[in-house]
Coordinates of C-alpha atoms in Angstrom, one line a residue:
X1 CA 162.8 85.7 112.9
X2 CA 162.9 81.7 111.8
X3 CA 159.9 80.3 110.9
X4 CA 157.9 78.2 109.0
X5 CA 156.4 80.5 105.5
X6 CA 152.8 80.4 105.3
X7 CA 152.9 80.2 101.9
X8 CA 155.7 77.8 100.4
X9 CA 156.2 76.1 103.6
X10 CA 160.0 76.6 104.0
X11 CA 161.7 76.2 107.3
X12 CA 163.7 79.5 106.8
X13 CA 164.5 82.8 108.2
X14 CA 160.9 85.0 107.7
X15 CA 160.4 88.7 106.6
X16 CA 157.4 91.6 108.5
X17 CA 154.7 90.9 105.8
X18 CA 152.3 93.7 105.4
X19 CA 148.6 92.0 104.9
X20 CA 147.5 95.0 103.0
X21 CA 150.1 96.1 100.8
X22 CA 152.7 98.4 102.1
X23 CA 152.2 101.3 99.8
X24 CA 148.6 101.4 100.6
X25 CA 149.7 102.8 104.4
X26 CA 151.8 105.1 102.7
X27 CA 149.6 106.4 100.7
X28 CA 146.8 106.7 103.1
X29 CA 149.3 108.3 105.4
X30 CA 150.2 111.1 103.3
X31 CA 146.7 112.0 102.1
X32 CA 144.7 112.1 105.4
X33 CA 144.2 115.1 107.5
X34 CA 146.8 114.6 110.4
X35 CA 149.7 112.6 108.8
X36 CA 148.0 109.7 110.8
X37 CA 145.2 107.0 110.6
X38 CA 143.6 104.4 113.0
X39 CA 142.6 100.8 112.6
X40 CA 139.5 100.1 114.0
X41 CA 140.4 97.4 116.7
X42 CA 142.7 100.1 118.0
X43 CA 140.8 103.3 117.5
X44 CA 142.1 105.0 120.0
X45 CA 145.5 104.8 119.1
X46 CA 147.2 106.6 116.0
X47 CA 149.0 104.4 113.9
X48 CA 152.2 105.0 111.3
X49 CA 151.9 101.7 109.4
X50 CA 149.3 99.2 108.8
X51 CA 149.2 95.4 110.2
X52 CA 152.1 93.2 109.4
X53 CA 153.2 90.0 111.2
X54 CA 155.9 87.3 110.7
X55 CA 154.1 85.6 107.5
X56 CA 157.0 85.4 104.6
X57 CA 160.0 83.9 103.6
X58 CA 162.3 86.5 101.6
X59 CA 161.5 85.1 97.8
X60 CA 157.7 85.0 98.7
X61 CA 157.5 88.4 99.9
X62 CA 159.6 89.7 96.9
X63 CA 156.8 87.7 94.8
X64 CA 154.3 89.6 96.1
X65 CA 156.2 92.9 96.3
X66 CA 156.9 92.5 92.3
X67 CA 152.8 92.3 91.7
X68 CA 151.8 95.4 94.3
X69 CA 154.5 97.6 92.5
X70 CA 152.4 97.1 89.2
X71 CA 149.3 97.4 90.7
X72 CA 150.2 100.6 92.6
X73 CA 152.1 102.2 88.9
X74 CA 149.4 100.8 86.6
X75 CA 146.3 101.0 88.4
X76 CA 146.0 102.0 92.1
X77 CA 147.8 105.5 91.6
X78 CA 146.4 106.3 87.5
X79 CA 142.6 105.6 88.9
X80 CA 143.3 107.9 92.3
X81 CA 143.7 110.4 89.7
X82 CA 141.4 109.6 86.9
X83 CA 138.3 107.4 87.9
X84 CA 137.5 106.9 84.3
X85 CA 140.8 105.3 83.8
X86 CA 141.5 102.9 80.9
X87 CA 143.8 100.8 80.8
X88 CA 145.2 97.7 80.0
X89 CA 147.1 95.0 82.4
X90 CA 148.7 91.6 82.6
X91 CA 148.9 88.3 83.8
X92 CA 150.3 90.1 86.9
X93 CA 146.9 91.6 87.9
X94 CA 145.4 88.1 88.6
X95 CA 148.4 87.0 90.3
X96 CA 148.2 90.4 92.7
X97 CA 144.8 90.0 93.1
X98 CA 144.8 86.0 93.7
X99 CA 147.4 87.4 96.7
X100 CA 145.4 89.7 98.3
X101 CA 142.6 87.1 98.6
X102 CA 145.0 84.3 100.0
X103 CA 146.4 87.1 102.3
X104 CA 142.8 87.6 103.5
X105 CA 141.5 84.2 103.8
X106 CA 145.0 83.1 105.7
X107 CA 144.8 85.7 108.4
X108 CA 141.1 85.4 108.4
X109 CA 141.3 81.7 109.2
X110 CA 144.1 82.0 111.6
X111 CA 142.2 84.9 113.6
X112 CA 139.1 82.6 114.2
X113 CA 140.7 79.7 114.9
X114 CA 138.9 78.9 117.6
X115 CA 135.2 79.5 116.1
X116 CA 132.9 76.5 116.0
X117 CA 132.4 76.0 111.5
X118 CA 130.9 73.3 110.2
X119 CA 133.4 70.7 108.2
X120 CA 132.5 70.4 105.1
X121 CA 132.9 74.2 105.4
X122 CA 136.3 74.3 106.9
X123 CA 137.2 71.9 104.4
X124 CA 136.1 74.2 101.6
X125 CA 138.1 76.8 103.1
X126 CA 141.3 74.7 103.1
X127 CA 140.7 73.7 99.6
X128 CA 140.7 77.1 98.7
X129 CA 143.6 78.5 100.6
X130 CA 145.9 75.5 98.9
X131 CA 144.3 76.1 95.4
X132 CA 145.6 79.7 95.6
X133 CA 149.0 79.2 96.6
X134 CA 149.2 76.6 94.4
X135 CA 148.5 79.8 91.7
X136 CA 150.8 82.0 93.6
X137 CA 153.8 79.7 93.9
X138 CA 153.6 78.9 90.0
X139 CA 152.7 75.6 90.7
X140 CA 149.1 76.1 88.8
X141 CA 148.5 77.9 85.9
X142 CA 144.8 78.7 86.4
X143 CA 142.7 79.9 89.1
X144 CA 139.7 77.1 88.4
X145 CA 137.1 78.1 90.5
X146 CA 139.0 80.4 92.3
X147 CA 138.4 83.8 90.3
X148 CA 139.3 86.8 91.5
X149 CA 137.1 90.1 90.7
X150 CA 138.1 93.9 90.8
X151 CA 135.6 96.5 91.6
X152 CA 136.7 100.4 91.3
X153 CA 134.8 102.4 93.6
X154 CA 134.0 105.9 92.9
X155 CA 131.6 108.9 94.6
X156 CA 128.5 108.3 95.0
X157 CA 126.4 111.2 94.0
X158 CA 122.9 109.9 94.2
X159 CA 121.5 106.3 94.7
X160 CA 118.0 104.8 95.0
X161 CA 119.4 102.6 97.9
X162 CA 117.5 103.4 100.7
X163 CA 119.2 104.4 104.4
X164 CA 122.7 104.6 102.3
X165 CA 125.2 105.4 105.4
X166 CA 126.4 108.6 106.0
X167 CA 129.9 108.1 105.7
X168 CA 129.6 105.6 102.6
X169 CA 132.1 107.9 100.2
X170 CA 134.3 108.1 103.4
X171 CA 133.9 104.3 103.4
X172 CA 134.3 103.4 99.5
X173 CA 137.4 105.9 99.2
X174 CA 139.9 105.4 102.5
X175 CA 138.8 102.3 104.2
X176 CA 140.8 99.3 104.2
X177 CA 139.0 95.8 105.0
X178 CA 139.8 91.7 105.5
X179 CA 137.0 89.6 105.7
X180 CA 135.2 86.1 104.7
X181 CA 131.7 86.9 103.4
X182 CA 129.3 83.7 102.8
X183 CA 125.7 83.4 102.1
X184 CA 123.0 81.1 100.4
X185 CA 124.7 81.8 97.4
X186 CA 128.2 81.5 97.9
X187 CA 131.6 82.1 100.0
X188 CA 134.1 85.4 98.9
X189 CA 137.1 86.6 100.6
X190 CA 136.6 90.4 100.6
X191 CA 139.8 92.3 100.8
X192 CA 139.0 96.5 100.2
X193 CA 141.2 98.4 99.5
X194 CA 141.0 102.5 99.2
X195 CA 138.8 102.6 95.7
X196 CA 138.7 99.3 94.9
X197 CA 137.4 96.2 96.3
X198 CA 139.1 92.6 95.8
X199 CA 136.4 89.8 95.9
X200 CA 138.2 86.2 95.7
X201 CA 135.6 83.2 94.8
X202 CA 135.7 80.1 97.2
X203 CA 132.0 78.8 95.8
X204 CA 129.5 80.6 94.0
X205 CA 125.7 80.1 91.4
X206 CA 126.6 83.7 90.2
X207 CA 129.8 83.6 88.2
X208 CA 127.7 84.7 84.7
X209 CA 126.4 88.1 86.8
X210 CA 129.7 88.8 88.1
X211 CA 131.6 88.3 84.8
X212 CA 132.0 92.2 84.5
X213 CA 134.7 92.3 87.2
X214 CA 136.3 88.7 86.9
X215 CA 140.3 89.4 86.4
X216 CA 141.8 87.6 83.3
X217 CA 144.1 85.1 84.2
X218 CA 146.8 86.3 81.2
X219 CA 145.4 89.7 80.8
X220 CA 142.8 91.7 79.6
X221 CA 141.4 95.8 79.8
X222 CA 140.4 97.9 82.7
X223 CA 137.6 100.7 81.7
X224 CA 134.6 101.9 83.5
X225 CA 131.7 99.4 83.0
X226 CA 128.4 97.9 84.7
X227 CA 129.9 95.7 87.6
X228 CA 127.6 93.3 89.9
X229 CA 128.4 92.3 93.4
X230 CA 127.2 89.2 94.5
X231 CA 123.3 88.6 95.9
X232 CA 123.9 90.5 99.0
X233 CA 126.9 92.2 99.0
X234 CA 124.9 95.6 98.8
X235 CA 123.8 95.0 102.4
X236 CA 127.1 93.6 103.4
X237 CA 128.7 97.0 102.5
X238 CA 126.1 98.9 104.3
X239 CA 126.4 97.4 107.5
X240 CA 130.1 97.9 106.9
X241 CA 130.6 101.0 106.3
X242 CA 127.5 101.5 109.4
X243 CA 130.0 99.7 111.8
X244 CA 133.4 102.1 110.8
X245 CA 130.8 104.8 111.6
X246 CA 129.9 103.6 114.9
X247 CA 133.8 102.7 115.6
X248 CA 134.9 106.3 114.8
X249 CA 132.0 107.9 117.5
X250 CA 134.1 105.8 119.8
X251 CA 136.9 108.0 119.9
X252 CA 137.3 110.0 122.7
X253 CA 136.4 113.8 122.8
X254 CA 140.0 114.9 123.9
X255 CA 141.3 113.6 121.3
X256 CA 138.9 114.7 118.8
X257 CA 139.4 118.2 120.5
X258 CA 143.1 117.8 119.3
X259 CA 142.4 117.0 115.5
X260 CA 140.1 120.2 116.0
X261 CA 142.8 122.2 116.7
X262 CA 145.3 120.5 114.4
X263 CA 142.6 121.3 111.9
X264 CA 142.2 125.5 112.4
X265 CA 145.8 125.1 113.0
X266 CA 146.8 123.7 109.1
X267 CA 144.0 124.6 107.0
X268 CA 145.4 124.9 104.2
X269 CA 147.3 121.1 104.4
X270 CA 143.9 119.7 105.5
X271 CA 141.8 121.0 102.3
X272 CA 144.4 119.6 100.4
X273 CA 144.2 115.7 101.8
X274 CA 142.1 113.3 100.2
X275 CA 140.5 112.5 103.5
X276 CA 139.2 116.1 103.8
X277 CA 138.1 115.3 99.6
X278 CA 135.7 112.3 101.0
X279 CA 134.2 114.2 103.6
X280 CA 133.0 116.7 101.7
X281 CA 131.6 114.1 99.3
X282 CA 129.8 112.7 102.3
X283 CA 128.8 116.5 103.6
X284 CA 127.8 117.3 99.7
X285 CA 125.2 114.1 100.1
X286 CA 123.8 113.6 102.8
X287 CA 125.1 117.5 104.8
X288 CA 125.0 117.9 108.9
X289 CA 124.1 114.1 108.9
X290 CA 127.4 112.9 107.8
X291 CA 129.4 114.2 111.0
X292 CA 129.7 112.9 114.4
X293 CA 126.3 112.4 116.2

């Protein structure tokens, strides 16, 4: 397809660009129960890949595909198998990270075109989106305001959060997110990812707090730590993860009655997915409570 690239701008032939990288379908493909997942604005229909559109020109998308490969060998896969992983990473990390967050705020902005924002808001928004490809594109060397922050996720055992959602490992484990999250104190481009959530900086008074997570612009160590969302965020999650909840008792019992049988059917596959590994997480919590009503 010809096109225009969203990112350098090039009048040129354009590439199917995953927004959430590639290998992340693949792998939550091969670890979930039926071989299958489904995106919640479809969640009736089984789906082989996740969302991709029209977006790149041929050098961007092999820009970005360089930075998910390291991600993927380096981190994503090491930390599905160790959560107190250790290690170290590059200036790559940043640049990964830096394009998950332009991914997100691009389609974001593009998908709500139409919603009444105020200016000096949308103008904000714009300032950020060039600022990051700017990064991206190598015509920057520093993020500025624009930092990007890595949260691992891991099981949560026991919490003094009150009304924690039912499905929260479930959530925290295999979902996959896009959003733009603003508040008193700031506007983030949230991007989750299976274990790990992205949070891009467009404005925030809470930079110190979140220092913990902020990604080194030429490198720096990954290791378990204290890490602090922004003022908020907690709630943000919850009514989240609440809302995939309420999404999945959407689907219809037929179909259920088919993963059912798919289930008694291949036991032995199913106790061996990572989906079946979350639910019993969830089931170990919070027990009957964290199945279908």
């Amino acid at each position: 397809m010809h096109g225009t690239c969203k990112l350098c701008k090039k009048d040129t032939k354009l590439e199917l660009s995953h927004f959430i990288p590639k290998f992340i379908g693949k792998w939550l493909k091969k670890t979930s129960i039926t071989g299958y997942f489904r995106e919640g604005n479809q969640i009736n229909k089984r789906q082989q890949d996740i969302a991709k559109d029209y977006w790149l020109c041929g050098e961007c998308e092999d820009l970005f595909s360089n930075w998910e490969r390291e991600f993927s060998i380096k981190i994503f896969h090491p930390y599905m198998n160790d959560s107190n992983l250790v290690t170290t990473y590059g200036a790559w990390l940043s640049k990964f990270t830096a394009s998950l967050s332009w991914r997100t705020l691009t389609y974001i902005r593009g998908k709500n075109i139409n919603e009444p924002k105020p200016k000096d808001y949308l103008d904000t928004i714009s300032k950020a989106e060039h600022g990051l490809a700017k990064f991206l594109l190598g015509e920057s060397s520093n993020l500025y305001e624009y930092e990007q922050h890595l949260y691992p996720l891991d099981v949560i055992g026991s919490t003094s959060i009150q009304d924690l959602p039912t499905n929260i490992n479930r959530y925290f484990l295999r979902t996959i997110a896009m959003d733009i999250v603003g508040n008193s104190n700031g506007i983030y481009i949230y991007t989750k990812l299976p274990s790990f959530i992205i949070i891009g900086v467009i404005k925030t008074k809470q930079s110190k707090e979140m220092r913990a997570s902020r990604i080194s612009i030429s490198g720096g160590k990954i290791s378990p730590r204290t890490f602090t969302f922004p003022e908020g965020f907690d709630g943000y999650i919850i009514d989240s993860a609440n809302k995939v909840s309420d999404t999945y008792n959407q689907i219809p019992k037929e179909q259920l009655a088919k993963i059912d049988k798919y289930v008694i059917d291949n036991s032995e596959k199913v106790t061996e997915s990572k989906l079946f590994e979350a639910i019993v997480h969830d089931y170990q919590r919070f027990g009957q409570k964290s199945f279908r009503k």
